[in-house]
Coordinates of C-alpha atoms in Angstrom, one line a residue:
M7 CA 125.3 56.2 58.0
T8 CA 122.9 58.6 56.1
R9 CA 124.2 61.4 54.0
P10 CA 123.7 65.0 55.2
A11 CA 120.8 66.9 53.7
P12 CA 121.6 68.9 50.5
L13 CA 122.4 72.5 51.0
E14 CA 119.3 74.5 50.1
N15 CA 120.1 78.2 50.4
L16 CA 116.9 80.2 50.0
L17 CA 118.8 83.4 49.3
F18 CA 120.7 81.8 46.4
Q19 CA 117.5 80.4 45.0
L20 CA 116.0 83.9 45.2
L21 CA 118.9 85.5 43.3
N22 CA 119.4 82.8 40.7
E23 CA 115.9 81.5 39.8
T24 CA 113.7 84.5 40.2
H25 CA 113.0 87.0 37.4
R26 CA 111.8 90.6 37.8
N27 CA 108.2 89.9 36.9
E28 CA 108.1 87.1 39.4
L29 CA 109.6 89.3 42.1
G30 CA 106.9 92.0 41.4
W31 CA 104.1 89.5 41.9
Q32 CA 105.6 88.2 45.1
F33 CA 106.2 91.7 46.6
A34 CA 102.7 92.6 45.6
V35 CA 101.4 89.6 47.6
L36 CA 103.5 90.6 50.5
A37 CA 102.3 94.2 50.5
A38 CA 98.6 93.1 50.1
C39 CA 98.9 90.6 53.0
G40 CA 100.7 93.2 55.2
L41 CA 98.0 95.8 54.6
L42 CA 95.1 93.3 55.1
G43 CA 96.7 92.0 58.3
W44 CA 97.3 95.5 59.7
G45 CA 93.9 96.8 58.7
A46 CA 92.1 93.7 60.1
M47 CA 93.8 94.1 63.5
R48 CA 93.0 97.9 63.5
W49 CA 89.4 97.0 63.0
I50 CA 89.2 94.0 65.4
F51 CA 91.2 95.2 68.4
P52 CA 89.2 98.3 69.4
R53 CA 86.0 96.2 69.5
L54 CA 87.6 93.6 71.7
T55 CA 88.8 96.2 74.3
H56 CA 85.2 96.9 75.2
A57 CA 84.4 93.2 75.8
H58 CA 83.5 91.8 79.2
G59 CA 86.4 91.4 81.7
S60 CA 86.4 87.6 81.5
W61 CA 87.1 87.8 77.7
R62 CA 89.8 90.3 77.9
L63 CA 92.6 88.1 79.1
G64 CA 94.5 87.6 75.9
L65 CA 94.3 91.2 74.6
E66 CA 97.9 92.1 75.3
G67 CA 99.1 88.9 73.6
L68 CA 96.7 89.5 70.7
K69 CA 98.0 93.0 70.4
R70 CA 101.6 91.7 70.2
I71 CA 101.2 88.7 67.8
G72 CA 97.9 89.4 66.1
S73 CA 99.2 91.4 63.1
P74 CA 102.2 89.1 62.3
L75 CA 100.2 86.0 62.8
L76 CA 97.4 87.2 60.5
M77 CA 100.0 88.2 57.9
L78 CA 101.6 84.8 58.1
V79 CA 98.3 83.0 57.5
L80 CA 97.5 85.3 54.5
I81 CA 101.0 84.8 53.0
L82 CA 100.7 81.0 53.4
I83 CA 97.4 81.2 51.5
G84 CA 98.9 83.6 48.9
R85 CA 101.9 81.3 48.4
E86 CA 99.8 78.3 47.8
I87 CA 97.9 80.2 45.1
L88 CA 100.9 81.9 43.5
E89 CA 103.2 78.9 43.3
T90 CA 100.9 77.1 40.8
W91 CA 102.3 79.2 38.0
Q92 CA 105.7 80.7 39.2
P93 CA 108.4 80.3 41.8
V94 CA 107.7 81.9 45.2
H95 CA 111.2 82.2 46.7
V96 CA 110.5 85.6 48.3
L97 CA 107.5 84.2 50.1
N98 CA 109.5 81.2 51.1
I99 CA 111.8 83.6 53.0
A100 CA 108.9 85.7 54.3
V101 CA 107.1 82.7 55.9
P102 CA 110.0 81.7 58.3
L103 CA 110.7 85.3 59.1
L104 CA 107.1 86.0 60.2
G105 CA 107.0 82.6 61.9
A106 CA 110.1 83.4 63.9
L107 CA 108.6 86.8 64.8
V108 CA 105.4 85.3 66.0
L109 CA 107.3 82.6 68.0
V110 CA 109.5 85.2 69.7
R111 CA 106.6 87.5 70.6
T112 CA 104.5 84.6 71.8
L113 CA 107.2 83.2 74.1
V114 CA 108.2 86.6 75.4
Y115 CA 104.6 87.4 76.2
M116 CA 104.1 84.1 78.0
L117 CA 107.3 84.6 80.0
R118 CA 106.2 88.1 81.1
Y119 CA 102.8 86.9 82.0
A120 CA 104.1 83.8 83.9
L121 CA 107.1 85.5 85.6
R122 CA 105.8 89.0 86.3
S123 CA 108.3 89.9 89.0
N124 CA 111.3 87.8 88.0
E125 CA 114.5 89.7 87.4
A126 CA 115.7 87.0 85.0
I127 CA 113.0 87.7 82.4
K128 CA 115.1 90.0 80.3
T129 CA 117.9 87.5 80.1
W130 CA 115.5 84.7 79.1
E131 CA 113.9 87.0 76.5
R132 CA 117.3 87.8 74.9
L133 CA 118.3 84.1 74.9
I134 CA 115.0 83.0 73.3
A135 CA 115.2 85.8 70.7
W136 CA 118.8 85.0 69.8
L137 CA 118.2 81.2 69.5
I138 CA 115.2 81.7 67.3
W139 CA 116.8 84.2 65.0
I140 CA 120.0 82.2 64.7
G141 CA 118.0 79.1 63.8
L142 CA 116.1 81.2 61.2
A143 CA 119.4 82.4 59.7
L144 CA 120.7 78.8 59.5
H145 CA 117.5 77.7 57.9
I146 CA 117.6 80.4 55.2
T147 CA 121.2 79.7 54.4
G148 CA 120.6 76.0 54.3
L149 CA 123.0 75.1 57.1
L150 CA 120.4 74.0 59.6
P151 CA 119.8 70.5 58.1
R152 CA 123.5 69.7 58.0
I153 CA 124.0 70.9 61.6
L154 CA 121.1 68.8 62.8
H155 CA 122.5 65.8 60.9
G156 CA 125.9 66.3 62.6
L157 CA 124.2 66.4 66.1
D158 CA 122.2 63.3 65.3
S159 CA 125.4 61.4 64.3
V160 CA 126.8 61.8 67.8
S161 CA 124.7 59.0 69.3
F162 CA 124.6 55.7 71.1
D163 CA 122.1 52.9 71.6
A164 CA 120.8 51.7 74.9
G165 CA 118.8 48.6 74.3
A166 CA 115.9 49.5 72.0
H167 CA 116.4 53.2 72.6
H168 CA 118.5 55.5 70.4
F169 CA 120.0 58.6 72.1
S170 CA 121.9 61.5 70.4
L171 CA 122.8 65.1 70.9
L172 CA 119.9 66.1 68.6
L173 CA 117.5 64.1 70.7
L174 CA 118.9 65.8 73.9
L175 CA 118.6 69.3 72.3
E176 CA 115.0 68.6 71.2
A177 CA 114.1 67.3 74.6
I178 CA 115.6 70.4 76.3
I179 CA 113.7 72.8 73.9
L180 CA 110.4 70.9 74.3
I181 CA 110.7 70.7 78.1
V182 CA 111.5 74.5 78.3
L183 CA 108.5 75.2 76.1
A184 CA 106.3 72.9 78.2
V185 CA 107.4 74.5 81.4
V186 CA 106.8 78.0 80.0
G187 CA 103.3 76.9 78.8
A188 CA 102.6 75.3 82.2
L189 CA 103.6 78.5 84.1
W190 CA 101.5 80.5 81.7
L191 CA 98.5 78.3 82.4
A192 CA 99.2 78.3 86.1
Q193 CA 99.2 82.2 86.1
F194 CA 95.9 82.1 84.2
V195 CA 94.4 79.8 86.8
E196 CA 95.8 81.9 89.6
T197 CA 94.3 85.1 88.2
R198 CA 90.9 83.4 88.1
L199 CA 91.1 81.8 91.5
M200 CA 92.2 85.0 93.2
R201 CA 88.9 86.6 92.0
V202 CA 86.8 83.9 93.7
S203 CA 86.3 85.7 97.0
R204 CA 83.9 83.0 98.3
L205 CA 86.9 80.7 98.8
D206 CA 89.2 81.1 101.8
L207 CA 92.5 82.8 100.8
N208 CA 94.6 79.9 102.1
L209 CA 92.5 77.4 100.1
R210 CA 93.0 79.5 97.0
L211 CA 96.8 79.6 97.5
A212 CA 96.9 75.8 98.1
L213 CA 94.9 75.2 94.9
I214 CA 97.2 77.6 93.0
K215 CA 100.4 75.9 94.1
A216 CA 99.0 72.4 93.5
T217 CA 97.8 73.4 90.0
R218 CA 101.2 74.9 89.1
T219 CA 103.0 71.7 90.3
L220 CA 100.6 69.4 88.4
L221 CA 100.8 71.5 85.2
I222 CA 104.6 71.5 85.2
I223 CA 104.8 67.7 85.8
T224 CA 102.2 67.1 83.1
G225 CA 104.0 69.3 80.6
V226 CA 107.3 67.5 81.1
L227 CA 105.6 64.1 80.9
I228 CA 104.0 65.1 77.6
A229 CA 107.2 66.7 76.2
L230 CA 109.4 63.6 76.7
P231 CA 107.4 61.1 74.6
V232 CA 107.0 63.7 71.8
V233 CA 110.8 63.6 71.2
G234 CA 110.9 59.8 71.4
I235 CA 112.0 59.3 75.0
D236 CA 110.0 56.5 76.7
I237 CA 108.9 57.8 80.1
T238 CA 109.2 54.2 81.5
V239 CA 113.0 54.7 81.3
L240 CA 112.6 57.3 84.0
S241 CA 111.6 54.5 86.4
V242 CA 115.2 53.6 86.5
F243 CA 115.9 56.9 88.2
G244 CA 113.0 56.6 90.6
G245 CA 115.1 54.7 93.2
A246 CA 118.0 57.2 92.9
L247 CA 115.5 60.1 93.3
G248 CA 114.1 58.4 96.4
V249 CA 117.5 58.0 97.9
G250 CA 118.3 61.7 97.1
L251 CA 115.1 62.8 98.8
G252 CA 115.9 60.6 101.8
L253 CA 119.4 62.1 102.2
G254 CA 120.1 65.4 100.6
L255 CA 116.6 66.6 99.7
Q256 CA 114.9 65.7 102.9
K257 CA 114.6 69.2 104.2
I258 CA 113.4 70.6 100.9
A259 CA 110.7 68.0 100.6
S260 CA 109.7 68.6 104.3
N261 CA 109.4 72.4 103.6
Y262 CA 107.4 71.7 100.5
V263 CA 104.9 69.5 102.3
S264 CA 104.8 71.8 105.3
G265 CA 103.8 74.7 103.0
F266 CA 100.7 72.8 101.8
I267 CA 99.9 71.8 105.4
I268 CA 100.0 75.5 106.5
L269 CA 97.8 76.5 103.7
L270 CA 95.2 73.7 104.2
D271 CA 94.9 74.0 108.0
R272 CA 94.7 77.8 107.8
S273 CA 96.8 78.3 110.9
I274 CA 98.8 81.0 109.2
R275 CA 97.5 83.3 106.5
P276 CA 98.9 86.2 104.5
G277 CA 98.5 89.4 106.7
D278 CA 98.8 87.6 110.0
M279 CA 101.1 89.1 112.6
L280 CA 103.6 86.4 113.9
T281 CA 106.3 86.1 116.5
V282 CA 108.8 83.4 115.5
G283 CA 111.6 83.2 117.9
T284 CA 113.0 86.7 118.1
G285 CA 111.3 87.8 114.9
Y286 CA 108.0 89.7 114.7
G287 CA 106.3 90.9 111.6
E288 CA 103.5 90.4 109.0
V289 CA 103.2 87.4 106.8
S290 CA 103.5 88.8 103.2
Q291 CA 104.0 85.5 101.3
I292 CA 103.6 81.8 101.8
N293 CA 105.9 80.2 99.2
T294 CA 106.7 76.6 98.4
R295 CA 109.8 76.4 100.5
Y296 CA 109.6 79.3 102.9
T297 CA 107.2 81.9 104.4
L298 CA 108.2 85.6 104.1
L299 CA 107.8 87.6 107.3
K300 CA 108.0 91.4 106.8
A301 CA 109.2 93.0 110.0
L302 CA 108.0 96.4 111.1
D303 CA 111.4 98.0 110.4
G304 CA 111.1 96.9 106.7
T305 CA 113.4 93.9 106.9
E306 CA 112.2 90.6 105.5
I307 CA 112.7 87.3 107.3
L308 CA 112.7 84.0 105.4
I309 CA 111.3 81.3 107.6
P310 CA 111.4 77.6 106.4
N311 CA 107.9 76.2 106.4
E312 CA 109.0 73.2 108.5
T313 CA 109.9 75.7 111.3
L314 CA 106.3 76.9 111.3
I315 CA 105.1 73.3 111.8
I316 CA 107.4 72.0 114.4
S317 CA 108.0 75.2 116.5
T318 CA 105.9 77.2 118.8
I319 CA 104.6 80.2 116.9
V320 CA 102.7 83.2 118.4
N321 CA 100.0 84.2 115.9
H322 CA 98.7 87.6 117.1
S323 CA 95.8 87.6 114.6
L324 CA 94.7 84.0 114.2
S325 CA 91.1 84.4 115.4
K326 CA 91.0 88.1 116.0
R327 CA 93.4 90.9 115.0
D328 CA 93.0 92.9 118.2
I329 CA 96.1 93.0 120.4
R330 CA 96.7 94.6 123.8
M331 CA 99.6 97.0 124.4
A332 CA 100.9 97.9 127.9
I333 CA 102.4 101.4 128.3
P334 CA 104.2 101.7 131.7
I335 CA 104.7 105.1 133.4
Q336 CA 105.7 106.4 136.8
I337 CA 104.5 109.5 138.7
S338 CA 105.9 110.9 141.9
Y339 CA 104.1 110.5 145.3
E340 CA 103.5 114.2 145.5
S341 CA 101.5 114.3 142.2
P342 CA 97.7 113.9 142.1
L343 CA 97.0 110.3 141.3
E344 CA 93.4 110.8 140.1
R345 CA 94.4 113.6 137.7
A346 CA 97.2 111.5 136.3
I347 CA 94.8 108.6 135.6
E348 CA 92.4 111.1 133.8
I349 CA 95.3 112.4 131.6
L350 CA 96.4 108.9 130.6
T351 CA 92.8 107.8 129.8
A352 CA 92.2 110.9 127.7
A353 CA 95.4 110.5 125.8
A354 CA 94.5 107.0 124.8
A355 CA 90.9 108.0 124.0
N356 CA 91.9 110.8 121.6
H357 CA 94.2 108.6 119.5
P358 CA 92.5 107.2 116.3
R359 CA 94.3 103.8 116.5
V360 CA 93.2 103.0 120.0
L361 CA 90.0 101.0 120.3
Q362 CA 87.3 102.3 122.5
G363 CA 84.6 99.6 122.2
D364 CA 83.2 97.8 125.2
S365 CA 84.6 97.7 128.7
K366 CA 87.1 95.0 127.8
E367 CA 88.7 97.0 125.0
A368 CA 88.4 100.5 126.5
P369 CA 91.6 102.1 127.7
R370 CA 92.3 101.4 131.4
V371 CA 94.9 102.6 133.8
L372 CA 96.2 100.1 136.4
I373 CA 98.2 100.9 139.6
K374 CA 100.9 98.3 139.3
N375 CA 103.2 99.0 142.3
F376 CA 104.4 101.5 144.8
G377 CA 108.0 101.9 143.8
E378 CA 111.0 103.4 145.5
S379 CA 110.8 106.6 143.6
G380 CA 107.1 106.9 142.7
I381 CA 103.8 105.1 141.8
D382 CA 104.0 102.7 138.9
L383 CA 101.1 103.0 136.5
E384 CA 100.2 101.0 133.4
L385 CA 98.0 102.3 130.5
G386 CA 96.4 99.3 128.8
I387 CA 95.1 99.8 125.3
W388 CA 93.8 97.6 122.4
I389 CA 94.5 98.1 118.7
S390 CA 93.1 96.3 115.6
D391 CA 96.0 97.1 113.2
P392 CA 99.2 95.6 114.6
E393 CA 100.8 95.8 111.1
G394 CA 100.8 99.6 111.6
G395 CA 103.5 99.3 114.2
Q396 CA 103.6 99.6 118.0
A397 CA 106.7 101.6 118.6
N398 CA 105.3 104.6 116.7
L399 CA 102.0 104.4 118.6
R400 CA 103.8 104.2 121.9
S401 CA 105.9 107.2 121.0
E402 CA 102.9 109.3 120.1
L403 CA 101.1 108.5 123.3
Y404 CA 104.2 109.2 125.4
M405 CA 104.5 112.6 123.7
E406 CA 100.9 113.5 124.4
I407 CA 101.1 112.3 128.0
W408 CA 104.3 114.3 128.6
K409 CA 102.7 117.5 127.4
N410 CA 99.6 117.0 129.5
F411 CA 101.6 116.0 132.6
R412 CA 103.6 119.2 132.3
A413 CA 100.5 121.3 131.9
G414 CA 98.8 119.5 134.8
G415 CA 101.7 119.8 137.2
I416 CA 102.3 116.0 137.4
E417 CA 105.9 115.0 138.0
I418 CA 107.7 112.0 136.5
P419 CA 110.2 111.2 139.3
Y420 CA 113.8 110.2 139.0
P421 CA 115.7 108.0 141.6
R422 CA 116.5 109.9 144.8
R423 CA 118.6 108.9 147.8
D424 CA 118.5 110.6 151.2
I425 CA 121.9 110.7 152.8
N426 CA 122.1 111.3 156.5
I427 CA 125.5 112.2 157.9
I428 CA 125.9 111.2 161.6
K429 CA 128.7 112.9 163.4
H430 CA 130.3 111.2 166.4
E431 CA 132.2 113.3 168.9
K432 CA 135.6 112.0 169.7
Q433 CA 135.7 110.9 173.4
K434 CA 138.2 112.6 175.5
A435 CA 140.8 110.4 177.0

């Protein structure tokens, strides 16, 4: 069993082994590096903001980490030069401080870019910041090597492989970093692909999802060998994973594959108006596991992708977004039928959402039936924006028809019953 690393407290070294003159030189180097880094970024950044759009992607990240990163590089150079003739304990503390600051800002920027709408971003940011600063404090006080040695001592051997708590911790940290990096790259690819208008939207979404999946898997496969875990060991878990997919994860895998099928066959696209069972609304997102359908009343319906593959779905806008609306109305037998048809046609023609177009899409009034109380008419109209809602359009047309019917003396009947009372005289005996 190896001995723990000796306790090297950078603060004690600074207090015990540094003289005033040495401190002055080190603080001078710190001040010079800080001014140079700040001045360089003040000069560089305004010139980059006027660059072409394709070169402006990292400007926000450069703004966040540019100054501390440049200061860190300058201090490392200054430390190498200064330590040839005097101790540099102040710079030894400044280097990990700036390194921790750069690491925190880099990871936070990558998280914000990769998970723009995720509510858990703030929690992850705080967790990352605390872990990095705690690790820095342990490093400065000299406790970090001893803690790492203690974690490494809790271990066991499996064949030729050595496993310990330290190895597990390193694997978790590297996997998290690899996933964050993969998500950042996936967001970068998504931003670029969404600008390629020549590609079909569904094809772009399929490429984005496939790229994200491949990047995450690649990142994990790269991270594991770095910490000394042979990825061939994972083949042991392949059979268990297959059994899990066949039993508990069957639906999840089916929804995942169905999502790619929907995107590739282009049967459902974002913006389409669907009727799924009793739900009707606009497709707002096609995700890995489910498709989000936004109803016209503002509610959101989560539909598993498998349902969209195996069920009958009514797509109101697959080849053409125009849909027909039927507006029934009844007038009395005493009302002038021709005048009523003119009022109905004019009300539809004056509404901006109603298509006029050719003879097929022009508003038409049909006589449906001669009912018990009046004549049943149907106003047929076509609209090209079903996402704008049908109930509100129907209400507006009914209001216009009602006002014009009252002005034109056309009556909307209500049920009537004629009762005839027959009197029978009582026969005399």
